[in-house]
Tab-separated table of C-alpha atoms in Angstrom:
chain	number	residue	atom	x	y	z
A	1	UNK	CA	50.356	23.115	-32.891
A	2	UNK	CA	48.643	23.494	-29.488
A	3	UNK	CA	49.024	20.433	-27.294
A	4	UNK	CA	47.477	21.922	-24.143
A	5	UNK	CA	44.539	24.338	-23.979
A	6	UNK	CA	45.051	27.887	-22.727
A	7	UNK	CA	42.614	27.262	-19.847
A	8	UNK	CA	44.861	24.498	-18.533
A	9	UNK	CA	48.030	26.572	-18.962
A	10	UNK	CA	46.628	29.444	-16.884
A	11	UNK	CA	45.621	27.340	-13.887
A	12	UNK	CA	47.572	27.901	-10.641
A	13	UNK	CA	50.885	26.093	-10.257
A	14	UNK	CA	49.379	23.997	-7.465
A	15	UNK	CA	46.969	22.555	-10.046
A	16	UNK	CA	49.853	21.419	-12.240
A	17	UNK	CA	49.983	24.326	-14.665
A	18	UNK	CA	52.830	26.551	-15.840
A	19	UNK	CA	50.915	29.584	-14.449
A	20	UNK	CA	50.896	31.757	-17.530
A	21	UNK	CA	49.172	35.057	-16.910
A	22	UNK	CA	46.884	37.296	-18.896
A	23	UNK	CA	49.390	39.882	-20.080
A	24	UNK	CA	46.878	42.746	-20.432
A	25	UNK	CA	45.632	42.340	-16.865
A	26	UNK	CA	49.199	42.032	-15.607
A	27	UNK	CA	50.187	45.217	-17.470
A	28	UNK	CA	47.173	47.106	-16.068
A	29	UNK	CA	48.096	45.987	-12.558
A	30	UNK	CA	51.680	47.193	-12.963
A	31	UNK	CA	50.587	50.552	-14.374
A	32	UNK	CA	48.071	50.968	-11.544
A	33	UNK	CA	50.870	50.186	-9.082
A	34	UNK	CA	52.992	52.958	-10.630
A	35	UNK	CA	50.039	55.337	-10.463
A	36	UNK	CA	49.536	54.519	-6.780
A	37	UNK	CA	53.237	55.080	-6.074
A	38	UNK	CA	53.064	58.481	-7.756
A	39	UNK	CA	50.102	59.401	-5.560
A	40	UNK	CA	51.658	58.115	-2.341
A	41	UNK	CA	55.249	59.285	-2.912
A	42	UNK	CA	55.366	62.239	-5.292
A	43	UNK	CA	58.841	63.153	-4.018
A	44	UNK	CA	60.396	59.948	-5.414
A	45	UNK	CA	62.658	60.297	-8.439
A	46	UNK	CA	59.953	58.906	-10.733
A	47	UNK	CA	57.395	61.202	-9.128
A	48	UNK	CA	59.562	64.295	-9.457
A	49	UNK	CA	60.309	63.513	-13.088
A	50	UNK	CA	56.802	62.653	-14.298
A	51	UNK	CA	54.753	64.944	-12.093
A	52	UNK	CA	56.917	67.989	-12.786
A	53	UNK	CA	56.698	67.319	-16.501
A	54	UNK	CA	53.001	66.478	-16.837
A	55	UNK	CA	51.235	67.735	-13.684
A	56	UNK	CA	52.369	71.334	-13.269
A	57	UNK	CA	48.894	72.851	-12.952
A	58	UNK	CA	46.643	69.908	-12.068
A	59	UNK	CA	46.917	66.850	-9.862
A	60	UNK	CA	47.474	63.335	-11.141
A	61	UNK	CA	43.833	62.277	-10.852
A	62	UNK	CA	42.494	65.140	-12.987
A	63	UNK	CA	45.261	65.980	-15.473
A	64	UNK	CA	44.728	65.160	-19.152
A	65	UNK	CA	47.425	63.811	-21.444
A	66	UNK	CA	49.116	66.373	-23.693
A	67	UNK	CA	49.701	65.416	-27.305
A	68	UNK	CA	53.420	65.066	-26.572
A	69	UNK	CA	52.918	62.597	-23.684
A	70	UNK	CA	54.989	59.433	-23.662
A	71	UNK	CA	53.435	55.998	-24.057
A	72	UNK	CA	54.245	55.220	-20.408
A	73	UNK	CA	52.503	58.365	-19.155
A	74	UNK	CA	49.429	57.587	-21.239
A	75	UNK	CA	49.386	54.104	-19.703
A	76	UNK	CA	49.593	55.534	-16.189
A	77	UNK	CA	46.730	57.925	-16.947
A	78	UNK	CA	44.657	55.089	-18.394
A	79	UNK	CA	44.950	53.169	-15.107
A	80	UNK	CA	43.715	56.036	-12.939
A	81	UNK	CA	40.215	54.588	-13.113
A	82	UNK	CA	41.428	51.403	-11.400
A	83	UNK	CA	42.854	53.538	-8.606
A	84	UNK	CA	39.735	55.731	-8.360
A	85	UNK	CA	37.497	52.685	-7.921
A	86	UNK	CA	39.516	51.515	-4.935
A	87	UNK	CA	40.216	54.881	-3.346
A	88	UNK	CA	38.467	56.268	-0.310
A	89	UNK	CA	38.933	59.011	2.199
A	90	UNK	CA	40.359	58.900	5.651
A	91	UNK	CA	38.718	62.062	6.860
A	92	UNK	CA	41.256	62.872	9.593
A	93	UNK	CA	40.908	66.542	10.469
A	94	UNK	CA	38.811	67.168	7.326
A	95	UNK	CA	40.534	70.435	6.375
A	96	UNK	CA	41.135	69.517	2.726
A	97	UNK	CA	37.962	67.597	1.855
A	98	UNK	CA	35.291	69.716	0.181
A	99	UNK	CA	31.807	68.621	1.258
A	100	UNK	CA	30.130	69.120	-2.116
A	101	UNK	CA	32.989	68.163	-4.466
A	102	UNK	CA	34.614	65.066	-2.948
A	103	UNK	CA	33.322	61.520	-2.413
A	104	UNK	CA	33.580	61.114	1.365
A	105	UNK	CA	30.308	59.760	2.735
A	106	UNK	CA	30.819	56.024	2.352
A	107	UNK	CA	33.568	53.430	2.623
A	108	UNK	CA	31.570	51.069	0.399
A	109	UNK	CA	31.044	53.298	-2.640
A	110	UNK	CA	31.890	56.736	-3.924
A	111	UNK	CA	29.271	59.065	-2.478
A	112	UNK	CA	28.869	62.741	-1.684
A	113	UNK	CA	25.882	64.789	-0.515
A	114	UNK	CA	23.099	65.181	-3.071
A	115	UNK	CA	21.358	68.439	-3.701
A	116	UNK	CA	22.402	71.910	-4.635
A	117	UNK	CA	24.593	73.589	-2.030
A	118	UNK	CA	23.567	76.975	-0.740
A	119	UNK	CA	25.765	79.899	-1.673
A	120	UNK	CA	27.180	80.038	1.856
A	121	UNK	CA	27.983	76.296	1.976
A	122	UNK	CA	29.531	75.865	-1.496
A	123	UNK	CA	33.127	75.827	-0.261
A	124	UNK	CA	32.631	74.165	3.115
A	125	UNK	CA	35.129	71.557	4.213
A	126	UNK	CA	34.374	68.628	6.469
A	127	UNK	CA	36.216	70.090	9.450
A	128	UNK	CA	33.528	72.792	9.598
A	129	UNK	CA	30.983	70.081	10.473
A	130	UNK	CA	32.961	68.976	13.564
A	131	UNK	CA	32.460	70.328	17.060
A	132	UNK	CA	35.045	72.939	17.988
A	133	UNK	CA	38.402	71.353	19.020
A	134	UNK	CA	36.973	67.861	18.595
A	135	UNK	CA	36.490	65.135	16.005
A	136	UNK	CA	32.822	64.626	16.916
A	137	UNK	CA	30.163	65.668	14.416
A	138	UNK	CA	28.170	68.825	15.138
A	139	UNK	CA	24.651	67.634	14.283
A	140	UNK	CA	23.210	71.150	14.257
A	141	UNK	CA	25.668	72.267	11.563
A	142	UNK	CA	25.094	69.090	9.561
A	143	UNK	CA	21.315	69.664	9.616
A	144	UNK	CA	21.863	73.296	8.665
A	145	UNK	CA	24.091	72.648	5.640
A	146	UNK	CA	23.216	69.161	4.350
A	147	UNK	CA	19.891	67.835	3.079
């Protein structure tokens, strides 16, 4: 017998409810938190254990689940999309960000240059678009390589 509706039970405590939560959303949030921790601290005990077992040849954001993967690992992989939606680049020195393969153009959305890269610019990194010994953009190089 239900004496109180679910909508009333899930209201905030300040509104007089018991503050029950949506368990699926709560579980997704916890798994996304574990995924973020693995990305930020791969040298932790959990990171060493899981990443050495499942991510030997690929990184966490691109690896696929083997058929022998544990239920926990499959859950972590399922929550990568939550992390991807909120991720962005801090360009820094730009040595590791590939111009044509990474989303680096916007802080609002995932965006990369559009158009086919030339053969000479296929493997360019962002640092090659900076002025020498500076973090200022070299507009001539940008106009040369990007549409």
